[in-house]
N, C-alpha and C. Protein backbone atom coordinates (compact mmCIF):
# COMPACT_ATOMS: atom_id res chain seq x y z
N UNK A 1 0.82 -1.19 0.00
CA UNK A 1 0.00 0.00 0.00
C UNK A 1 0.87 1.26 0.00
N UNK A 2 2.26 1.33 0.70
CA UNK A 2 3.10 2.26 0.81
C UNK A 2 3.53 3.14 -0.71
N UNK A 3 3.64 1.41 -1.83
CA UNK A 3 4.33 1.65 -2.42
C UNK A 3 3.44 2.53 -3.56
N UNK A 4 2.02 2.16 -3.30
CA UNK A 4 1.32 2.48 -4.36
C UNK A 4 0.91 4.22 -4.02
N UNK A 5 0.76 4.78 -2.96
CA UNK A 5 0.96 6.21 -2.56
C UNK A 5 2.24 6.61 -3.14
N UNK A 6 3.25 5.95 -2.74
CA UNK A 6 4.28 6.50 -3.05
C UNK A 6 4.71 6.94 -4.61
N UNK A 7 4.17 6.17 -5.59
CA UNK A 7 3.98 5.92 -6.89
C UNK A 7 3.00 7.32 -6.99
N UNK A 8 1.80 6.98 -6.37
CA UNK A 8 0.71 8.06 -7.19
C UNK A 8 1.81 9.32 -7.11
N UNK A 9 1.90 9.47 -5.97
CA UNK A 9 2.58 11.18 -5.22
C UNK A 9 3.87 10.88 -6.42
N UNK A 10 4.70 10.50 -6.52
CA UNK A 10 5.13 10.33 -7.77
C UNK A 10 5.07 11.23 -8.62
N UNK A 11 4.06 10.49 -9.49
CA UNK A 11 3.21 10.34 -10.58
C UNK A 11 2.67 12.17 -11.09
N UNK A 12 1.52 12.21 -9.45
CA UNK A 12 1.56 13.70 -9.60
C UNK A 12 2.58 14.80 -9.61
N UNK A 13 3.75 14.43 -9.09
CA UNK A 13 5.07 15.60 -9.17
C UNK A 13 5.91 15.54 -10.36
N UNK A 14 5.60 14.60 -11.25
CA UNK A 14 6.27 14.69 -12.25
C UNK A 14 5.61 16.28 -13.38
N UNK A 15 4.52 16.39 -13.52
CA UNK A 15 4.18 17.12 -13.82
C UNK A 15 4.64 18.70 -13.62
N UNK A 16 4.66 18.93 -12.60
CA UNK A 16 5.18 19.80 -11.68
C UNK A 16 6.36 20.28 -12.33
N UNK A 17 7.35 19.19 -11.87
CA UNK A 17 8.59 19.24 -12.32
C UNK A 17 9.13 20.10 -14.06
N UNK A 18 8.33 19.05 -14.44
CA UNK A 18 8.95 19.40 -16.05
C UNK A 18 8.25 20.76 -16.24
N UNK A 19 7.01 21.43 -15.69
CA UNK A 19 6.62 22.43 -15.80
C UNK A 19 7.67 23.66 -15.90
N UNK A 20 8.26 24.53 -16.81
CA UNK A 20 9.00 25.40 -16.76
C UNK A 20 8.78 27.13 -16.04
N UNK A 21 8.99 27.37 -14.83
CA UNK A 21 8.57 28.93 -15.25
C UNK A 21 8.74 29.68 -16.02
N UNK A 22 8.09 30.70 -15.77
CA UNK A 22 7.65 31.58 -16.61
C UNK A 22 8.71 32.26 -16.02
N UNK A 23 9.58 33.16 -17.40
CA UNK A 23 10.21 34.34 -17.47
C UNK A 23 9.92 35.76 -18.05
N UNK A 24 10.50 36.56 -17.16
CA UNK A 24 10.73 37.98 -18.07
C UNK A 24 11.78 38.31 -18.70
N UNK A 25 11.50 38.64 -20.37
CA UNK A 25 12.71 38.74 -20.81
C UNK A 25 12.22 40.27 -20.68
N UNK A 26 13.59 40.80 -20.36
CA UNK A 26 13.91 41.84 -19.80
C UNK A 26 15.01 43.06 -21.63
N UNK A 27 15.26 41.95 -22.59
CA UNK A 27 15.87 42.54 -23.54
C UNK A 27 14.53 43.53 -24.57
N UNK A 28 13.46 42.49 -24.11
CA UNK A 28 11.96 42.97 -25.56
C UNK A 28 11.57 44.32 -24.64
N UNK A 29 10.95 44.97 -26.17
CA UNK A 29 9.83 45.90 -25.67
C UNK A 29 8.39 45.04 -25.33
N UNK A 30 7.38 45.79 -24.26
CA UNK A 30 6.53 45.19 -24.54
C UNK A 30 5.10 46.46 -24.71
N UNK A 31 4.17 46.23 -24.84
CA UNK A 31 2.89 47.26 -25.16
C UNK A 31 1.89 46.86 -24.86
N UNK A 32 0.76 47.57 -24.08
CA UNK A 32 -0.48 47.61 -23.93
C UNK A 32 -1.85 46.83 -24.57
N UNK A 33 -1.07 47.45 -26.08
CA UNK A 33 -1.99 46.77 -26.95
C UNK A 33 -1.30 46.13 -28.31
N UNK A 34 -1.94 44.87 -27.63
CA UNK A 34 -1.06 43.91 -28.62
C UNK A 34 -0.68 44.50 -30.05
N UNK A 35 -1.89 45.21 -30.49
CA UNK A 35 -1.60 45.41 -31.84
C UNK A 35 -0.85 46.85 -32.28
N UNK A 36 -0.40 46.81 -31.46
CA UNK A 36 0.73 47.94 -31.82
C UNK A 36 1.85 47.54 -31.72
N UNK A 37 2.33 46.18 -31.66
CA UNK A 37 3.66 45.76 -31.87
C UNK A 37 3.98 45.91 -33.30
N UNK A 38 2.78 45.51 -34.52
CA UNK A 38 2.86 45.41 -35.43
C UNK A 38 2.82 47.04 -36.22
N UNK A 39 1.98 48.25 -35.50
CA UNK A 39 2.16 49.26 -35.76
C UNK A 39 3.73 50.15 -35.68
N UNK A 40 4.46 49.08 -34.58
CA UNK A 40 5.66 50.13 -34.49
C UNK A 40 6.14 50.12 -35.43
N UNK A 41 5.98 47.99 -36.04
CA UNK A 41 7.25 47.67 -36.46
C UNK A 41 6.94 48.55 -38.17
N UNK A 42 5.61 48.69 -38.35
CA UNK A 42 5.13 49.60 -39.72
C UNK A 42 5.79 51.30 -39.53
N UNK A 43 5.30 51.76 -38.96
CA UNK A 43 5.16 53.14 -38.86
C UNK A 43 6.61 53.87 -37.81
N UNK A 44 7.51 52.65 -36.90
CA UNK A 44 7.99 53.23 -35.91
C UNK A 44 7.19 54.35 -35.13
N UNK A 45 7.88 55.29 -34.87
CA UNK A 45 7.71 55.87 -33.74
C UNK A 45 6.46 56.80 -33.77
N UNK A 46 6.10 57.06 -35.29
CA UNK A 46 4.68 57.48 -35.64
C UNK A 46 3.52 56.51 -34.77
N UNK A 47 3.71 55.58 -34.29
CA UNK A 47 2.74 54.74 -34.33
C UNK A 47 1.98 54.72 -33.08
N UNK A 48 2.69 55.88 -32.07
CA UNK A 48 1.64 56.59 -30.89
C UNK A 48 1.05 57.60 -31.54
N UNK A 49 0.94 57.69 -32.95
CA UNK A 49 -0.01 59.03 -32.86
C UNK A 49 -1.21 58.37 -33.39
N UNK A 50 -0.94 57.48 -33.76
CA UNK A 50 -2.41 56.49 -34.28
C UNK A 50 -3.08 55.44 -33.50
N UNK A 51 -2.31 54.84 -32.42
CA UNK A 51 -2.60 54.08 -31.34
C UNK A 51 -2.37 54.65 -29.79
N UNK A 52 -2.99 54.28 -29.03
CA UNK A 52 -3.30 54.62 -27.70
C UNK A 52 -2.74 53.46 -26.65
N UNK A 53 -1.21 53.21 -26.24
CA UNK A 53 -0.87 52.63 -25.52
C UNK A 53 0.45 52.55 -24.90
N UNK A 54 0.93 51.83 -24.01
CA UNK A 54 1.98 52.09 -23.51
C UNK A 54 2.93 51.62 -23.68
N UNK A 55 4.50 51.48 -23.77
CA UNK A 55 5.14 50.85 -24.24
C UNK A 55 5.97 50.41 -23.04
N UNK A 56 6.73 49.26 -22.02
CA UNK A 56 7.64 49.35 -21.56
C UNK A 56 8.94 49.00 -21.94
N UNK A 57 10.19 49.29 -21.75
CA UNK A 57 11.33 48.34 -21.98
C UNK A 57 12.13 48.89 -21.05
N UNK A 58 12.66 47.93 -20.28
CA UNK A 58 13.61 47.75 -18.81
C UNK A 58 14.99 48.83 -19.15
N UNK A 59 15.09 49.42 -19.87
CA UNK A 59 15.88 50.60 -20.46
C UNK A 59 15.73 51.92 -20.20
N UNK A 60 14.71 51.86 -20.86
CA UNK A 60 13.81 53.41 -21.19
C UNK A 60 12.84 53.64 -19.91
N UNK A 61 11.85 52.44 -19.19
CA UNK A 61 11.18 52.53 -18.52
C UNK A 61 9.52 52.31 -19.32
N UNK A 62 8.86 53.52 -18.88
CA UNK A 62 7.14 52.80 -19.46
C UNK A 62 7.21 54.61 -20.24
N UNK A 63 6.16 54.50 -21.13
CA UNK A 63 6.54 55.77 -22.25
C UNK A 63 5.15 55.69 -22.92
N UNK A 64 4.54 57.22 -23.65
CA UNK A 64 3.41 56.71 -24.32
C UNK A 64 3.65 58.50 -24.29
N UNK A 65 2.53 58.81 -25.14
CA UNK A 65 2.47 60.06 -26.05
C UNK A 65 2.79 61.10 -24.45
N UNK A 66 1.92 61.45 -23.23
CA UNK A 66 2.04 62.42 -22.44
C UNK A 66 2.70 62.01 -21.09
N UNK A 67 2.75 60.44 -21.32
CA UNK A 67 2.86 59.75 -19.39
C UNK A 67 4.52 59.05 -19.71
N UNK A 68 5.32 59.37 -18.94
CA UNK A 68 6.15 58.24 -18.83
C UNK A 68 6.76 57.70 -17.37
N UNK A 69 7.17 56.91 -17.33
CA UNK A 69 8.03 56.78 -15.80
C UNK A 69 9.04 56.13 -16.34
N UNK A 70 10.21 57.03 -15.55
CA UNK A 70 11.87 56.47 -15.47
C UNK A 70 11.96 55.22 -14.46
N UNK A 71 12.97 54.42 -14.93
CA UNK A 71 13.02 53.25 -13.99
C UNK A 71 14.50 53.72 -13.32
N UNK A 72 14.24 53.32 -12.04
CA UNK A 72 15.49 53.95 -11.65
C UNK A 72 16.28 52.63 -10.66
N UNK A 73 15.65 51.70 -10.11
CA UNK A 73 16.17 50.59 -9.68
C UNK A 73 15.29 49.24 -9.73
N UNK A 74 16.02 48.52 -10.63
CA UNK A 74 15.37 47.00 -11.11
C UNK A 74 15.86 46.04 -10.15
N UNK A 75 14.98 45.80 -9.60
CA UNK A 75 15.72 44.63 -8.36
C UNK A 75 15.20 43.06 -8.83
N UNK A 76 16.00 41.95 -8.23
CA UNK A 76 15.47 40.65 -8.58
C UNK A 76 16.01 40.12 -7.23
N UNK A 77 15.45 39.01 -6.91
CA UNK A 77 15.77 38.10 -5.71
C UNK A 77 15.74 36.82 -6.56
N UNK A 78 16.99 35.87 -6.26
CA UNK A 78 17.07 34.79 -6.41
C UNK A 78 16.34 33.57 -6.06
N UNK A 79 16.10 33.05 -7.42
CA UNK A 79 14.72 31.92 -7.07
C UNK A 79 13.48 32.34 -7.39
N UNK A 80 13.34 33.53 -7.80
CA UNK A 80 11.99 34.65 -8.13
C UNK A 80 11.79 34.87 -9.39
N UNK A 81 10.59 35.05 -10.06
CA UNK A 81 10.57 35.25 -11.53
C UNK A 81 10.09 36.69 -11.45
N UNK A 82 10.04 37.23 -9.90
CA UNK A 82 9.53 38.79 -9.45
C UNK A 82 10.74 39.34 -10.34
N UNK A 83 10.11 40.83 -10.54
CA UNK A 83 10.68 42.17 -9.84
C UNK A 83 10.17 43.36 -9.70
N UNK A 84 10.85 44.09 -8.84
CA UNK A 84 10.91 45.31 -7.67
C UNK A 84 11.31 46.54 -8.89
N UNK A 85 10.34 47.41 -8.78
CA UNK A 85 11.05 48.52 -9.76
C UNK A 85 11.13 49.99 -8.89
N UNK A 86 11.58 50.58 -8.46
CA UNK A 86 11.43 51.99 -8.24
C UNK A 86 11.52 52.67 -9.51
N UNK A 87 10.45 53.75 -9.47
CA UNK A 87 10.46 54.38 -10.50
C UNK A 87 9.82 56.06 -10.57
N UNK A 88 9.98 57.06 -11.32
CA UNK A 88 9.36 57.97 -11.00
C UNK A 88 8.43 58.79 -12.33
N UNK A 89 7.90 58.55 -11.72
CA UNK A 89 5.88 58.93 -13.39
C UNK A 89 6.24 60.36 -13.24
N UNK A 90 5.30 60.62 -14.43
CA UNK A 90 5.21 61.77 -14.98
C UNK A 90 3.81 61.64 -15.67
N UNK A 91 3.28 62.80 -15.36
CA UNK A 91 2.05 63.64 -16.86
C UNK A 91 2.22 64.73 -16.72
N UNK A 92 1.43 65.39 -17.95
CA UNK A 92 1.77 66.56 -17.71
C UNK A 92 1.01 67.47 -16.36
N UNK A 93 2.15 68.18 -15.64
CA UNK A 93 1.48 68.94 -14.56
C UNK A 93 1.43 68.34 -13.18
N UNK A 94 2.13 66.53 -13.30
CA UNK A 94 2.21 65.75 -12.37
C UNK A 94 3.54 65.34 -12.39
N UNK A 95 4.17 64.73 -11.31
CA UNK A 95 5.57 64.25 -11.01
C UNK A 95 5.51 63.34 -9.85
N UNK A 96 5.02 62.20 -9.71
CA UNK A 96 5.37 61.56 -8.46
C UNK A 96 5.96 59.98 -8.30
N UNK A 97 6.29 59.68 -7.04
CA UNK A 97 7.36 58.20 -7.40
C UNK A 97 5.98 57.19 -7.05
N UNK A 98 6.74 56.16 -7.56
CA UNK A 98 5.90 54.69 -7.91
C UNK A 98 7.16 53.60 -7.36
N UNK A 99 6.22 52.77 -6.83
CA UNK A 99 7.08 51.44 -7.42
C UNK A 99 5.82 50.22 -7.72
N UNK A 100 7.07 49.61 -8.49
CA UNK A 100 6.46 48.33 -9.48
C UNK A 100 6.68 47.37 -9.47
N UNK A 101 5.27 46.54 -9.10
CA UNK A 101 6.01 45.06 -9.38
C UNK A 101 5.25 44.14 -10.35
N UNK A 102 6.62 43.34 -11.11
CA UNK A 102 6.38 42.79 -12.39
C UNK A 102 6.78 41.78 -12.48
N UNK A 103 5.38 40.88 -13.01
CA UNK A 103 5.29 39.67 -12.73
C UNK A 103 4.86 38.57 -14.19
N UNK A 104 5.31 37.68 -14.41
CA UNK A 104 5.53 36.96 -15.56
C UNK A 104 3.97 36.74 -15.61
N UNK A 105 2.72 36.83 -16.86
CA UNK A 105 1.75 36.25 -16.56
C UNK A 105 1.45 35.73 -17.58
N UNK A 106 2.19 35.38 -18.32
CA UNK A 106 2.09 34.15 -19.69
C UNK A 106 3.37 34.11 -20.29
N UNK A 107 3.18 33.26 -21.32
CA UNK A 107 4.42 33.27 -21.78
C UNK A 107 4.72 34.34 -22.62
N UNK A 108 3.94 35.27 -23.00
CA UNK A 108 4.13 36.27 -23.97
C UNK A 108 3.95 37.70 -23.13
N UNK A 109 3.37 37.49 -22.05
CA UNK A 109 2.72 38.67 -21.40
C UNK A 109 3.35 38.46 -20.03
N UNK A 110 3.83 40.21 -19.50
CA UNK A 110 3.77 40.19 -18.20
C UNK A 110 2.80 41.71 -17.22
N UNK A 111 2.53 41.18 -16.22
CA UNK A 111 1.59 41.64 -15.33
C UNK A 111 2.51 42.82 -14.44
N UNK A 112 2.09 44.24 -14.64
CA UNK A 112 2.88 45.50 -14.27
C UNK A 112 2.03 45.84 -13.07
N UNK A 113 2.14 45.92 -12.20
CA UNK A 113 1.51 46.47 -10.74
C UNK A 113 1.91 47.57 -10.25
N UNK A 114 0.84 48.94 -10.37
CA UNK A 114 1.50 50.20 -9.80
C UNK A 114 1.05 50.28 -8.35
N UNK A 115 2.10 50.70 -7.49
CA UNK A 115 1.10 51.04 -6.04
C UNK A 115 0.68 52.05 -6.16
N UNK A 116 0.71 53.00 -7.21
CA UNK A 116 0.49 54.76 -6.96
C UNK A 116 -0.92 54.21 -7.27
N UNK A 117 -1.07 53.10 -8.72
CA UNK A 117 -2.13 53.10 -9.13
C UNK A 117 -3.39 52.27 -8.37
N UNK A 118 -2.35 51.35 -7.73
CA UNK A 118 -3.33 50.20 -6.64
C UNK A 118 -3.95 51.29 -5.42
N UNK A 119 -3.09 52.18 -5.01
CA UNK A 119 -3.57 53.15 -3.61
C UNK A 119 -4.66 54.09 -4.63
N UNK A 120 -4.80 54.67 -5.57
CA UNK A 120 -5.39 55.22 -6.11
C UNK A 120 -7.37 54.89 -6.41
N UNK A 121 -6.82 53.23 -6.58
CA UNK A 121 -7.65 52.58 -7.16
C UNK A 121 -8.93 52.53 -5.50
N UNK A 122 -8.03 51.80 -4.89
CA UNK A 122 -8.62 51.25 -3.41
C UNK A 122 -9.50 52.87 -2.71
N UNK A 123 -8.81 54.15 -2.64
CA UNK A 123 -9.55 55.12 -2.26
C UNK A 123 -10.60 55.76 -3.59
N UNK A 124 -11.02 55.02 -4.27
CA UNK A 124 -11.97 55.72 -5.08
C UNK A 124 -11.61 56.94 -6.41
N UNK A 125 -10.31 57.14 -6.20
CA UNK A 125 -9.77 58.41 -7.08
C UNK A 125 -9.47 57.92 -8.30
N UNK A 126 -9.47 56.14 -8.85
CA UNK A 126 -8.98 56.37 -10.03
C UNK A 126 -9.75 54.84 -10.70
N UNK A 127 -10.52 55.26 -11.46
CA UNK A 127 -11.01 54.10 -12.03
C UNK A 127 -10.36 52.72 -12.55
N UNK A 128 -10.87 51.58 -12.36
CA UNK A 128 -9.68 50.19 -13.19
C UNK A 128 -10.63 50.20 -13.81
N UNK A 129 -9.59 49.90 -15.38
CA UNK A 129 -9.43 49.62 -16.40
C UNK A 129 -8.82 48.55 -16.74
N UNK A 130 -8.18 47.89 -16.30
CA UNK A 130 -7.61 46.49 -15.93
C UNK A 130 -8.14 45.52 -16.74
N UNK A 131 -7.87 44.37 -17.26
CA UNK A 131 -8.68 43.02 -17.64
C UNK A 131 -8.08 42.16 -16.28
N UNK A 132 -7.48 42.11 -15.39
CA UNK A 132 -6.98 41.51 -14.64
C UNK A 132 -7.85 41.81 -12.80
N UNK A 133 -8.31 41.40 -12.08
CA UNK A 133 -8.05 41.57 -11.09
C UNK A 133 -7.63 42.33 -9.94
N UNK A 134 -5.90 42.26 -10.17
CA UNK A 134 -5.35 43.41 -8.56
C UNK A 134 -5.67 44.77 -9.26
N UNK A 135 -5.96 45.19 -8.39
CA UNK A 135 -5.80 46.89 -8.52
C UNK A 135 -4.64 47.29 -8.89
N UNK A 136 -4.72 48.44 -9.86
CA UNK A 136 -3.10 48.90 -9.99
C UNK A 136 -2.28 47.77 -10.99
N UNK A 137 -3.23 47.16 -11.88
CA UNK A 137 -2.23 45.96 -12.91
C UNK A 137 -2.78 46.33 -14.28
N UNK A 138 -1.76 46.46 -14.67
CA UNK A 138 -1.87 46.63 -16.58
C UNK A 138 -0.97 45.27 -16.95
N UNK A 139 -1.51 44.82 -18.03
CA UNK A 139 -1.08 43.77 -18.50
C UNK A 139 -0.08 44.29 -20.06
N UNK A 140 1.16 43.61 -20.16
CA UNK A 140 2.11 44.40 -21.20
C UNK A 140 2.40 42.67 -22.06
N UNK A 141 1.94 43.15 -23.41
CA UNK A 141 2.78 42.04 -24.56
C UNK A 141 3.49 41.73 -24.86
N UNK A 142 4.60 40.95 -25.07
CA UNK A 142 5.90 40.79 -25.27
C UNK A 142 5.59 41.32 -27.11
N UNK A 143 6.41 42.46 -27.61
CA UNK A 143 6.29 42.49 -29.37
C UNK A 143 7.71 41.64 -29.84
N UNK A 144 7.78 40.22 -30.27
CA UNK A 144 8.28 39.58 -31.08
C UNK A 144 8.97 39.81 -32.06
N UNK A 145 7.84 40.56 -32.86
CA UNK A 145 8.09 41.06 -34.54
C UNK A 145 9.03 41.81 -34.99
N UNK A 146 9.39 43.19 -33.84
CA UNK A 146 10.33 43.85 -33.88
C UNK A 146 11.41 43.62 -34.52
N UNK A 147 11.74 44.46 -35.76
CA UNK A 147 13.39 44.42 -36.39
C UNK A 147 14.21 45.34 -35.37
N UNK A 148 13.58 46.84 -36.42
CA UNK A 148 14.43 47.69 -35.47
C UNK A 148 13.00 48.95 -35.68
N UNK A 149 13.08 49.84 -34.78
CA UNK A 149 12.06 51.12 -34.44
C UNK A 149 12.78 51.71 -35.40
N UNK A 150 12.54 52.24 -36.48
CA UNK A 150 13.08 53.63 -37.37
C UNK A 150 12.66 54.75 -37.25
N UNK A 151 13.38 55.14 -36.59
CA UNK A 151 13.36 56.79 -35.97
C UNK A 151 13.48 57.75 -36.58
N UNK A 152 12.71 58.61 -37.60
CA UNK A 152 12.66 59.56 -38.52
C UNK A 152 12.80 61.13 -37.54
């Protein structure tokens, strides 16, 4: 009887095992809306004046026609597919710090968590827009397609 528990429990962890996490590649841009990966790779940098979304890359930070935030410290902990961003937003007429945490949520997509935007959300001051759940989460595409952005 030992052996046959021992087998199932087994059986079920094999699964487990070969299961790979999920990473952030940290080299791609990623965007708001999926379909503006394909607009950059057309139009480059024209392609916020025809689409409405955000772009991040662990470089530059998060960027879009009036809003951006600088990333100013990318943290990782070992064993974690997390990370910790300090960072500081901008719109126009606004300036305040954030931090972020960003989290693998497919294989193509990862899950951006603002606290400015989660505290925002929780006291009533800022509507979600979200397809996700936590307060304060925008979901970003990994764009693939990308050659190069041609910068006119």
């Amino acid at each position: 009887m030992k052996f046959a528990v021992a087998g199932l429990v087994a059986m079920l962890a094999v699964p487990a095992l070969a299961q790979e996490d999920l990473r952030i590649d940290r080299e791609s841009l990623y965007v708001t809306d999926p379909a503006a990966c394909q607009a950059l790779e057309d139009k480059g940098l024209d392609a916020w004046m025809e689409h409405d979304f955000l772009s991040l890359d662990f470089d530059d930070g998060i960027q879009s026609m009036e809003f951006h935030c600088n990333f100013f410290d990318v943290k990782t902990r070992e064993g974690s597919t997390h990370l910790f961003i300090d960072s500081i937003c901008e719109l126009p007429g606004a300036i305040y710090p954030d931090a972020l945490a960003v989290t693998p949520y497919s294989e193509t997509q990862i899950q951006v968590v603002s606290a400015f935007e989660a505290t925002m959300a929780a006291t009533g001051q800022f509507e979600m827009s979200s397809e996700v759940a936590t307060p304060g989460a925008t979901l970003y595409t990994r764009c693939d397609n990308l050659s190069e952005i041609p910068v006119d």
